[in-house]
Amino acid sequence: MGIVTPGFRGRPRSSGPELPPGQYLTEDFPVLSAGPTPRVPMDRWEFVITTETSREHRWTWDDLMALPSETPTVDIHCVTKWSKLGTTWQGVSLDTLMSDVDTAADYAFVHSYGGYTTNLPLADLLDGQAWVAFKFDGEDLHPEHGGPARLLVPHLYFWKSAKWVRGIQLRFDDEPGFWETAGYHDYGDPWREQRYQGD
């Protein structure tokens, strides 16, 4: 005598994409910002990496455009619970920007035009994990999405991918940024659902 009713197949498995816990899939690109959108003229834009010894490595917009770029296709996950899959960007790898930077720092404190800041381990910016991105889906990055250039660190919640990025300060200590000071997680791994301090 069978113990399974004929034709019973159990709970159907999800055929959708795998998402981090608590996330839902979106096809659009929601705009979320901590303040007004800064407008940065290209002739005044610059990106500066400052080491723990206060040595500055500086790039103008033309300098950035002259560097080799990459076109990563990545999934992005916002702490407000939306996920957008298969997004295509163009940008300069942090590996390229850090290639001539001599540092023993463990942490990066990211600054943006408009005053936004965020923090993350330096290791999370290296080894093909992060870019200064200036194009999205083949078009110049719109200001509301962080243009002319934003940090792109797709393996962490998207608040770590600072819009309107202007520089990175390399540090021995982990200085909390804007949202981290307000109670968001210092690291922000979406697969571990690290939304808030203590998660």
Short mmCIF file of N, CA, C and O in Angstrom, two decimals, residues 6 37 42 46 76 97 110 135 138 140 147 152 173 178 193:
data_model
loop_
_atom_site.label_atom_id
_atom_site.label_comp_id
_atom_site.label_asym_id
_atom_site.label_seq_id
_atom_site.Cartn_x
_atom_site.Cartn_y
_atom_site.Cartn_z
N PRO A 6 -1.46 9.04 -5.32
CA PRO A 6 -1.05 9.17 -6.73
C PRO A 6 -1.30 10.60 -7.23
O PRO A 6 -2.34 11.20 -6.96
N THR A 37 20.08 65.92 -4.75
CA THR A 37 21.02 65.43 -5.75
C THR A 37 22.03 66.52 -6.11
O THR A 37 21.65 67.56 -6.63
N MET A 42 31.63 68.48 -14.97
CA MET A 42 32.72 67.57 -15.30
C MET A 42 34.09 68.24 -15.14
O MET A 42 35.06 67.58 -14.77
N GLU A 46 36.47 65.47 -9.47
CA GLU A 46 37.72 64.76 -9.23
C GLU A 46 37.45 63.63 -8.26
O GLU A 46 36.47 63.63 -7.51
N ILE A 76 22.09 43.77 -7.83
CA ILE A 76 22.19 44.77 -6.77
C ILE A 76 21.02 44.59 -5.80
O ILE A 76 19.91 44.23 -6.20
N LEU A 97 42.62 51.67 -9.87
CA LEU A 97 42.88 52.93 -9.16
C LEU A 97 43.84 52.73 -7.99
O LEU A 97 44.61 53.64 -7.65
N VAL A 110 34.44 56.33 2.57
CA VAL A 110 34.09 56.87 1.25
C VAL A 110 33.35 58.19 1.42
O VAL A 110 32.43 58.29 2.23
N LYS A 135 28.66 54.57 -16.25
CA LYS A 135 27.59 54.24 -17.19
C LYS A 135 26.73 53.13 -16.60
O LYS A 135 27.22 52.25 -15.89
N GLY A 138 24.52 51.02 -20.62
CA GLY A 138 25.04 51.62 -21.85
C GLY A 138 24.90 53.12 -21.95
O GLY A 138 25.34 53.72 -22.94
N ASP A 140 25.21 57.17 -20.02
CA ASP A 140 25.82 57.92 -18.93
C ASP A 140 24.95 57.80 -17.69
O ASP A 140 23.72 57.84 -17.76
N GLY A 147 25.21 59.74 -10.87
CA GLY A 147 26.10 60.31 -11.87
C GLY A 147 26.62 61.68 -11.47
O GLY A 147 25.97 62.39 -10.69
N LEU A 152 30.50 51.31 -7.00
CA LEU A 152 29.68 50.12 -7.22
C LEU A 152 30.33 48.96 -6.49
O LEU A 152 31.42 48.52 -6.84
N ASP A 173 41.34 52.38 11.26
CA ASP A 173 40.14 52.13 12.05
C ASP A 173 38.91 52.22 11.17
O ASP A 173 38.93 52.84 10.11
N PHE A 178 27.45 57.74 7.13
CA PHE A 178 26.15 58.38 7.36
C PHE A 178 25.11 57.42 7.91
O PHE A 178 24.55 57.61 9.00
N GLU A 193 21.63 39.15 5.67
CA GLU A 193 20.59 40.10 6.07
C GLU A 193 21.10 41.07 7.16
O GLU A 193 20.43 41.30 8.16
#
